[in-house]
Structures are given as C-alpha cells and as structure tokens.
Amino acid sequence: MAEPLRPFRLRGCSGPRKFGVAAGSLRGLLRKGCRLLQLPLPGSRLCLYEDGTELTESYFRALPPQTELVLLGPGETWRGCASDIERFLTAFCSQGGAVVEAARKLLSDERAPRRQKLLADLIHNLNGNILAEDKEDDKPWFEGLDSRFKNKSSYMRYSCESRIRSYLKEVSGFISNVHPTARDEYKGIVDLMSGRLRSVKYNGCYFDRREVPAARLCTTEGWFSCQGPFDREDCPGKHSINPYSNRESRILFSTWNLDHIIEKKRAVVPELAEAVKTRDGREVNWEYFYQLLFTVDNLKLVHIACHKKTNHNLSCDKAKIYRKRKQNHEIS
C-alpha cells in the first residue's frame, strides 16, 4: 500500500526560493526535487534546513508536514541556516542592497522564531550607516548624546577613556588598604601610571576607528568581536557588533565589558599593594602593573553573556613584579 502524500517545503542550497512538494517516501521526494531543481538523481540527497541533518527513510517518516528541506546535488554541502547568512555576507562585500533584499524575501516566508530574529537582526545591521562618521551624515546615531560630540569616533574614544579612568580611580582608591609605611610609595606609582595614561589620552584609541589601534580590538570598519571566555579558544556565541552602524548598536555595545583576564580587584591591585609593602629595597616594576591594569595585554573585549563573574584563578607573574634598579656609575 502506497504511503499517503505529505507536503514539504523544498529549496536548493544556492538560492532562497522555496517550493511546495508532496511525497510519501524519501525516494519519491528526492526524485521530484531533482526534476524540479534540475539536479541529477545519482549523488543527490535531502537534509534539514535548520541544522543540515541528512535524511534517512525512517527519519523522513517521522517529519511533520511542511518541514523545510534542502536538496543537495553531488558535492554540495549544507551546514544549517548559518549557510544562508554566510552567503549573504559574501554577497554584501559588493552588493549590500541585494543582500538586504534577499534577507527580506526570506523573512517574509519565514515561520521559525529563531530564524526570524536572525534575519531581522541581519537586516537591521546591514541597514546601518557604518561608513558615516560625522554627525551631519548620521544624525539618528547621536540621539541622546551630549551635543559636544561631532563625530562617532570622538564619542567612542570618550567612552573608552571613561572606562580606563574608572580603573585608575579604583587603583587610587585602594590606598586606604595599603600598609601606612608604604602609602607614599604606592601613591607615587599611581602618579606615574596617571601620567602615562594622560600622555596616551587614556588609551581612547582602542575604540577609535580613525586611528590605527594598538588594541587589536577592532578593524578600520569598526567591527568588534567577543574575545572571551578565556578558558576556551573562541567565543562560543560568535558575538560581534559594529557600534558605528546605528544608534541601537551603539547602545547595545555599551553593555559589553573590557574584562581583566588577571583580575583587577582580586589579583592585580592587591599584588601591587603587597609588592610596595615588601619591596625591601627593590624597585617595583610599575610598568608591568600598568600593562595589566590599562592595556590589552590583560584587557579583552567581552560580550556581557560571556563575561565570567567567577574568579579567573589567575595571578601576576612573580618574576615581573620587581626589576633591578638602574645604577649610576661615577667616572673618576
């Protein structure tokens, strides 16, 4: 007895157009799909659009009606809905408008909430005015900001400076925890750090796309990628953002963190205070602590969802805490 026909939504991997096809078996659906998309039957196969799982006959029988499937020809692969996004981004390099239009067409026929959000976010990001720098060229981006900011980079630089200044304030405020006999030495080191920060404008270039950043946090296009968590090779969420794109992205980026890998409050500042107290004639290597507190030697940009609030269990390098004093040799 023939299996009853069930409807499916079928597409190829090279385009977003979808077709309604009814079949009672995997073989029957594969045969109809190959005729429709003009693919050879030998070597072709069907997989789920969502995650690329290849179908077997038993798996096919368990699928609900209207499941979205992808027909693959010989040698073609499909890695799930991410493959669509990759195709969009590749095309965006030269045809931004076409990418947005293709995403809108997909969105108009999309039913899965997760993919709806993914496509909507893509359209939102691609519609941003990334290349505009001055206020006159992208006024909506500056809504809610102080009128003194005339371009995007000036605000982003100010935002970064504010974060770095807050770190300096924490280091300075720790002096009440320093042993009384070491407070003058501690304050002197804080003054040295403050002077270094003033000379480099509080490292505001980290978020300023107009400068060549030493931070390695962004490119000239202004894209930022999550660099945590730190016990894995990559950010598991593949978080990235371009705060120069639009106002919403700018606001969202403010929730990201510049996270200290060797933690500032638990490790670096207490270690500095202890080093000043027990220096015993040695010279504290304040530049090492400066690097840990205020530079990307120890600061990584982290999406809020990847910011680990627990102890990183990392400590300062004991071999770098002190350095040899420079000796002045008299010439007789």
Coordinates of C-alpha atoms in Angstrom, one line a residue:
M1 CA 0.0 0.0 0.0
A2 CA 1.4 3.4 -1.0
E3 CA 2.3 5.9 1.7
P4 CA 0.0 8.9 1.8
L5 CA 1.4 12.1 0.4
R6 CA 2.7 14.7 2.8
P7 CA 3.6 18.3 1.9
F8 CA 7.2 19.7 2.4
R9 CA 8.9 23.0 1.7
L10 CA 11.9 22.3 -0.6
R11 CA 14.8 24.5 -1.8
G12 CA 18.3 24.2 -3.2
C13 CA 21.4 25.4 -1.4
S14 CA 22.2 28.1 -3.9
G15 CA 19.1 30.3 -3.6
P16 CA 16.4 31.2 -1.2
R17 CA 13.4 30.3 -3.4
K18 CA 11.2 27.6 -1.8
F19 CA 8.8 25.1 -3.5
G20 CA 5.9 23.1 -2.1
V21 CA 6.4 19.4 -2.9
A22 CA 4.3 16.4 -1.7
A23 CA 5.6 12.9 -1.4
G24 CA 5.0 9.7 0.5
S25 CA 8.6 8.5 0.7
L26 CA 12.1 9.9 0.8
R27 CA 12.9 8.4 -2.6
G28 CA 9.8 9.9 -4.1
L29 CA 10.6 13.3 -2.7
L30 CA 14.2 13.1 -3.9
R31 CA 13.1 12.2 -7.4
K32 CA 10.5 15.0 -7.6
G33 CA 13.0 17.5 -6.2
C34 CA 15.7 16.6 -8.7
R35 CA 13.3 17.1 -11.6
L36 CA 12.1 20.4 -10.1
L37 CA 15.6 21.8 -9.5
Q38 CA 17.2 20.1 -12.5
L39 CA 19.7 18.1 -10.5
P40 CA 21.0 14.6 -11.3
L41 CA 19.4 11.9 -9.1
P42 CA 22.6 9.9 -8.5
G43 CA 24.6 11.6 -5.7
S44 CA 21.8 13.9 -4.6
R45 CA 20.4 13.9 -1.1
L46 CA 18.0 15.7 1.2
C47 CA 18.7 17.4 4.6
L48 CA 17.0 19.6 7.1
Y49 CA 17.3 23.3 6.5
E50 CA 17.7 24.0 10.2
D51 CA 20.8 22.1 11.0
G52 CA 21.9 20.2 7.9
T53 CA 21.0 16.7 9.2
E54 CA 20.8 14.3 6.3
L55 CA 17.6 12.4 5.9
T56 CA 17.1 8.6 6.0
E57 CA 13.9 6.9 5.1
S58 CA 13.0 6.3 8.8
Y59 CA 13.8 9.9 9.7
F60 CA 11.7 11.1 6.8
R61 CA 8.6 9.2 8.0
A62 CA 8.9 11.0 11.4
L63 CA 9.0 14.5 9.9
P64 CA 5.9 16.7 10.4
P65 CA 4.2 18.2 7.3
Q66 CA 5.7 21.5 5.9
T67 CA 9.2 20.7 7.3
E68 CA 11.7 22.8 5.4
L69 CA 14.3 20.7 3.5
V70 CA 17.3 21.4 1.3
L71 CA 18.1 19.4 -1.8
L72 CA 21.8 18.9 -2.3
G73 CA 23.4 17.9 -5.6
P74 CA 26.6 15.9 -5.9
G75 CA 29.4 17.6 -3.9
E76 CA 27.2 20.2 -2.3
T77 CA 27.1 20.7 1.5
W78 CA 24.7 22.5 3.9
R79 CA 25.6 23.5 7.5
G80 CA 22.2 24.7 8.5
C81 CA 20.7 28.2 8.4
A82 CA 24.1 29.6 9.0
S83 CA 24.9 28.8 5.4
D84 CA 22.3 31.4 4.3
I85 CA 24.0 34.0 6.5
E86 CA 27.4 33.2 5.0
R87 CA 26.0 33.6 1.5
F88 CA 24.6 37.0 2.5
L89 CA 27.8 38.2 4.0
T90 CA 29.8 37.1 1.0
A91 CA 27.5 39.0 -1.3
F92 CA 27.5 42.0 1.0
C93 CA 31.1 42.8 0.1
S94 CA 29.9 44.1 -3.3
Q95 CA 26.1 44.1 -3.2
G96 CA 24.8 45.4 0.2
G97 CA 21.4 46.3 -1.2
A98 CA 20.9 42.9 -2.8
V99 CA 21.7 41.2 0.5
V100 CA 19.1 43.2 2.4
E101 CA 16.5 42.5 -0.3
A102 CA 17.3 38.7 -0.2
A103 CA 17.0 38.7 3.5
R104 CA 13.7 40.5 3.4
K105 CA 12.4 37.9 0.9
L106 CA 13.4 35.1 3.2
L107 CA 11.9 36.8 6.2
S108 CA 8.6 37.3 4.5
D109 CA 8.2 33.5 4.2
E110 CA 9.9 32.5 7.5
R111 CA 8.0 30.9 10.3
A112 CA 10.6 29.7 12.8
P113 CA 11.0 32.4 15.5
R114 CA 14.8 31.8 15.8
R115 CA 15.4 32.3 12.1
Q116 CA 13.0 35.3 12.0
K117 CA 15.1 37.0 14.7
L118 CA 18.4 36.1 12.9
L119 CA 17.2 37.6 9.6
A120 CA 15.7 40.7 11.3
D121 CA 19.0 41.3 13.1
L122 CA 20.9 40.9 9.8
I123 CA 18.6 43.4 8.0
H124 CA 19.0 45.8 10.9
N125 CA 22.7 45.7 10.9
L126 CA 23.1 45.9 7.1
N127 CA 20.8 48.9 7.0
G128 CA 23.1 50.8 9.4
N129 CA 25.2 53.8 8.2
I130 CA 28.5 52.2 9.1
L131 CA 30.8 54.4 6.9
A132 CA 29.2 57.7 8.1
E133 CA 31.5 59.4 10.6
D134 CA 30.2 63.0 11.1
K135 CA 27.0 64.0 13.0
E136 CA 25.6 65.7 9.9
D137 CA 25.8 62.4 7.9
D138 CA 24.0 60.2 10.5
K139 CA 22.0 62.3 13.0
P140 CA 20.0 59.4 14.4
W141 CA 23.2 57.8 15.7
F142 CA 23.8 60.8 18.0
E143 CA 20.3 60.9 19.6
G144 CA 20.6 61.1 23.3
L145 CA 24.3 62.1 23.3
D146 CA 25.9 65.4 24.5
S147 CA 26.0 68.0 21.8
R148 CA 29.8 68.3 22.1
F149 CA 30.2 65.0 20.1
K150 CA 30.5 65.9 16.4
N151 CA 31.6 62.5 15.1
K152 CA 31.3 58.9 16.0
S153 CA 34.9 58.2 16.8
S154 CA 35.0 61.1 19.3
Y155 CA 32.2 59.6 21.3
M156 CA 33.7 56.0 21.1
R157 CA 37.0 57.4 22.2
Y158 CA 35.4 59.2 25.1
S159 CA 33.6 56.1 26.1
C160 CA 36.8 54.1 26.2
E161 CA 38.6 56.8 28.1
S162 CA 35.8 56.8 30.7
R163 CA 36.3 53.1 31.3
I164 CA 40.1 53.5 31.7
R165 CA 39.7 56.5 34.0
S166 CA 37.4 54.4 36.2
Y167 CA 40.1 51.7 36.5
L168 CA 42.6 54.4 37.6
K169 CA 40.1 55.7 40.2
E170 CA 39.8 52.2 41.6
V171 CA 43.6 51.8 41.9
S172 CA 44.0 55.2 43.5
G173 CA 41.1 54.5 46.0
F174 CA 42.8 51.3 47.2
I175 CA 45.4 53.3 49.0
S176 CA 43.4 53.1 52.3
N177 CA 44.1 49.3 52.2
V178 CA 47.9 49.8 51.8
H179 CA 50.2 49.5 54.8
P180 CA 50.8 53.0 56.2
T181 CA 54.5 52.8 55.7
A182 CA 54.1 52.0 52.0
R183 CA 51.4 54.6 51.1
D184 CA 53.8 57.2 49.8
E185 CA 55.4 54.7 47.5
Y186 CA 52.0 53.4 46.4
K187 CA 50.8 56.9 45.6
G188 CA 54.0 57.6 43.7
I189 CA 53.3 54.6 41.5
V190 CA 49.7 55.7 40.9
D191 CA 51.0 59.1 39.9
L192 CA 53.4 57.5 37.4
M193 CA 50.5 55.5 35.9
S194 CA 48.3 58.6 35.8
G195 CA 51.0 60.5 33.9
R196 CA 51.4 57.6 31.4
L197 CA 47.7 57.5 30.8
R198 CA 47.4 61.2 30.2
S199 CA 50.2 61.1 27.7
V200 CA 48.3 58.5 25.6
K201 CA 44.9 60.1 26.1
Y202 CA 43.7 57.3 28.4
N203 CA 44.0 54.7 25.6
G204 CA 40.9 56.1 23.9
C205 CA 42.3 54.9 20.6
Y206 CA 41.1 51.3 21.4
F207 CA 37.6 52.2 20.1
D208 CA 38.5 54.9 17.7
R209 CA 38.4 53.5 14.2
R210 CA 40.1 56.6 12.7
E211 CA 43.4 55.7 14.4
V212 CA 45.5 52.5 14.0
P213 CA 44.7 50.9 17.3
A214 CA 47.3 49.1 19.4
A215 CA 44.4 47.3 21.0
R216 CA 43.8 44.7 18.3
L217 CA 40.1 45.1 19.3
C218 CA 38.7 46.4 16.1
T219 CA 39.4 47.0 12.4
T220 CA 39.1 50.2 10.4
E221 CA 35.5 49.2 9.6
G222 CA 34.7 49.3 13.3
W223 CA 33.7 45.7 13.9
F224 CA 34.3 44.3 17.4
S225 CA 34.4 40.7 18.3
C226 CA 34.0 39.0 21.7
Q227 CA 37.3 37.6 23.0
G228 CA 36.1 35.6 25.8
P229 CA 35.5 33.4 27.7
F230 CA 39.2 32.9 28.4
D231 CA 39.3 29.2 29.1
R232 CA 38.2 28.4 25.5
E233 CA 39.7 29.1 22.2
D234 CA 36.8 31.1 20.8
C235 CA 33.7 32.9 21.9
P236 CA 31.0 30.1 21.8
G237 CA 28.3 32.6 20.8
K238 CA 30.4 34.1 17.9
H239 CA 29.3 37.6 19.2
S240 CA 30.3 40.5 17.1
I241 CA 29.0 44.1 16.7
N242 CA 29.6 47.3 14.9
P243 CA 28.7 50.2 17.2
Y244 CA 29.3 52.6 14.4
S245 CA 26.3 51.2 12.5
N246 CA 23.3 52.7 14.2
R247 CA 22.0 54.1 17.5
E248 CA 20.7 50.7 18.7
S249 CA 24.1 49.0 18.1
R250 CA 25.9 51.9 19.9
I251 CA 23.7 51.5 23.0
L252 CA 24.0 47.7 22.9
F253 CA 27.8 47.9 22.7
S254 CA 27.8 49.9 26.0
T255 CA 26.8 46.6 27.7
W256 CA 29.9 44.9 26.6
N257 CA 32.8 44.7 29.1
L258 CA 36.5 45.3 29.0
D259 CA 37.4 42.4 31.2
H260 CA 40.7 41.9 33.0
I261 CA 41.9 38.4 32.5
I262 CA 44.1 38.6 35.6
E263 CA 41.5 40.2 37.7
K264 CA 42.0 43.8 38.8
K265 CA 40.3 43.7 42.2
R266 CA 41.2 40.2 43.2
A267 CA 44.7 39.9 41.9
V268 CA 46.5 42.9 40.3
V269 CA 45.8 45.8 42.7
P270 CA 46.3 43.7 45.9
E271 CA 49.5 42.3 44.4
L272 CA 50.7 45.9 43.7
A273 CA 50.0 46.9 47.3
E274 CA 51.8 43.9 48.6
A275 CA 54.8 44.5 46.3
V276 CA 55.1 48.1 47.6
K277 CA 54.9 46.9 51.2
T278 CA 57.5 44.1 50.9
R279 CA 59.9 45.7 48.3
D280 CA 62.8 45.6 50.8
G281 CA 65.0 47.9 48.7
R282 CA 63.8 46.5 45.4
E283 CA 62.2 48.6 42.7
V284 CA 58.5 47.8 41.9
N285 CA 58.0 47.2 38.2
W286 CA 55.1 49.6 38.0
E287 CA 55.0 49.4 34.1
Y288 CA 54.2 45.7 34.4
F289 CA 51.2 46.6 36.6
Y290 CA 50.3 49.4 34.3
Q291 CA 50.1 46.9 31.4
L292 CA 47.9 44.5 33.4
L293 CA 45.5 47.3 34.5
F294 CA 45.2 49.6 31.5
T295 CA 46.3 47.8 28.2
V296 CA 45.1 44.9 26.0
D297 CA 48.0 42.8 27.4
N298 CA 45.4 41.9 30.0
L299 CA 42.1 43.6 28.8
K300 CA 39.8 41.7 26.5
L301 CA 36.5 42.9 25.0
V302 CA 33.7 40.6 26.1
H303 CA 30.0 40.3 25.3
I304 CA 28.1 40.5 28.5
A305 CA 26.8 36.9 28.1
C306 CA 30.4 35.7 28.0
H307 CA 31.7 37.8 30.9
K308 CA 32.5 35.3 33.7
K309 CA 31.7 36.7 37.1
T310 CA 33.5 34.0 38.9
N311 CA 37.2 34.0 39.9
H312 CA 39.5 33.5 36.9
N313 CA 42.1 31.9 39.3
L314 CA 45.0 33.7 37.6
S315 CA 47.8 35.7 39.3
C316 CA 50.5 38.1 38.5
D317 CA 53.9 36.8 37.2
K318 CA 56.1 36.9 40.3
A319 CA 59.2 37.2 38.1
K320 CA 57.9 40.6 36.8
I321 CA 56.8 42.3 40.0
Y322 CA 60.3 43.8 40.7
R323 CA 63.1 45.0 38.5
K324 CA 66.7 45.8 39.0
R325 CA 67.5 49.4 39.9
K326 CA 69.4 51.3 37.4
Q327 CA 72.9 52.0 38.7
N328 CA 74.7 55.2 38.0
H329 CA 78.5 54.7 37.6
E330 CA 80.8 57.6 38.5
I331 CA 83.7 58.3 36.2
S332 CA 86.9 59.0 38.1

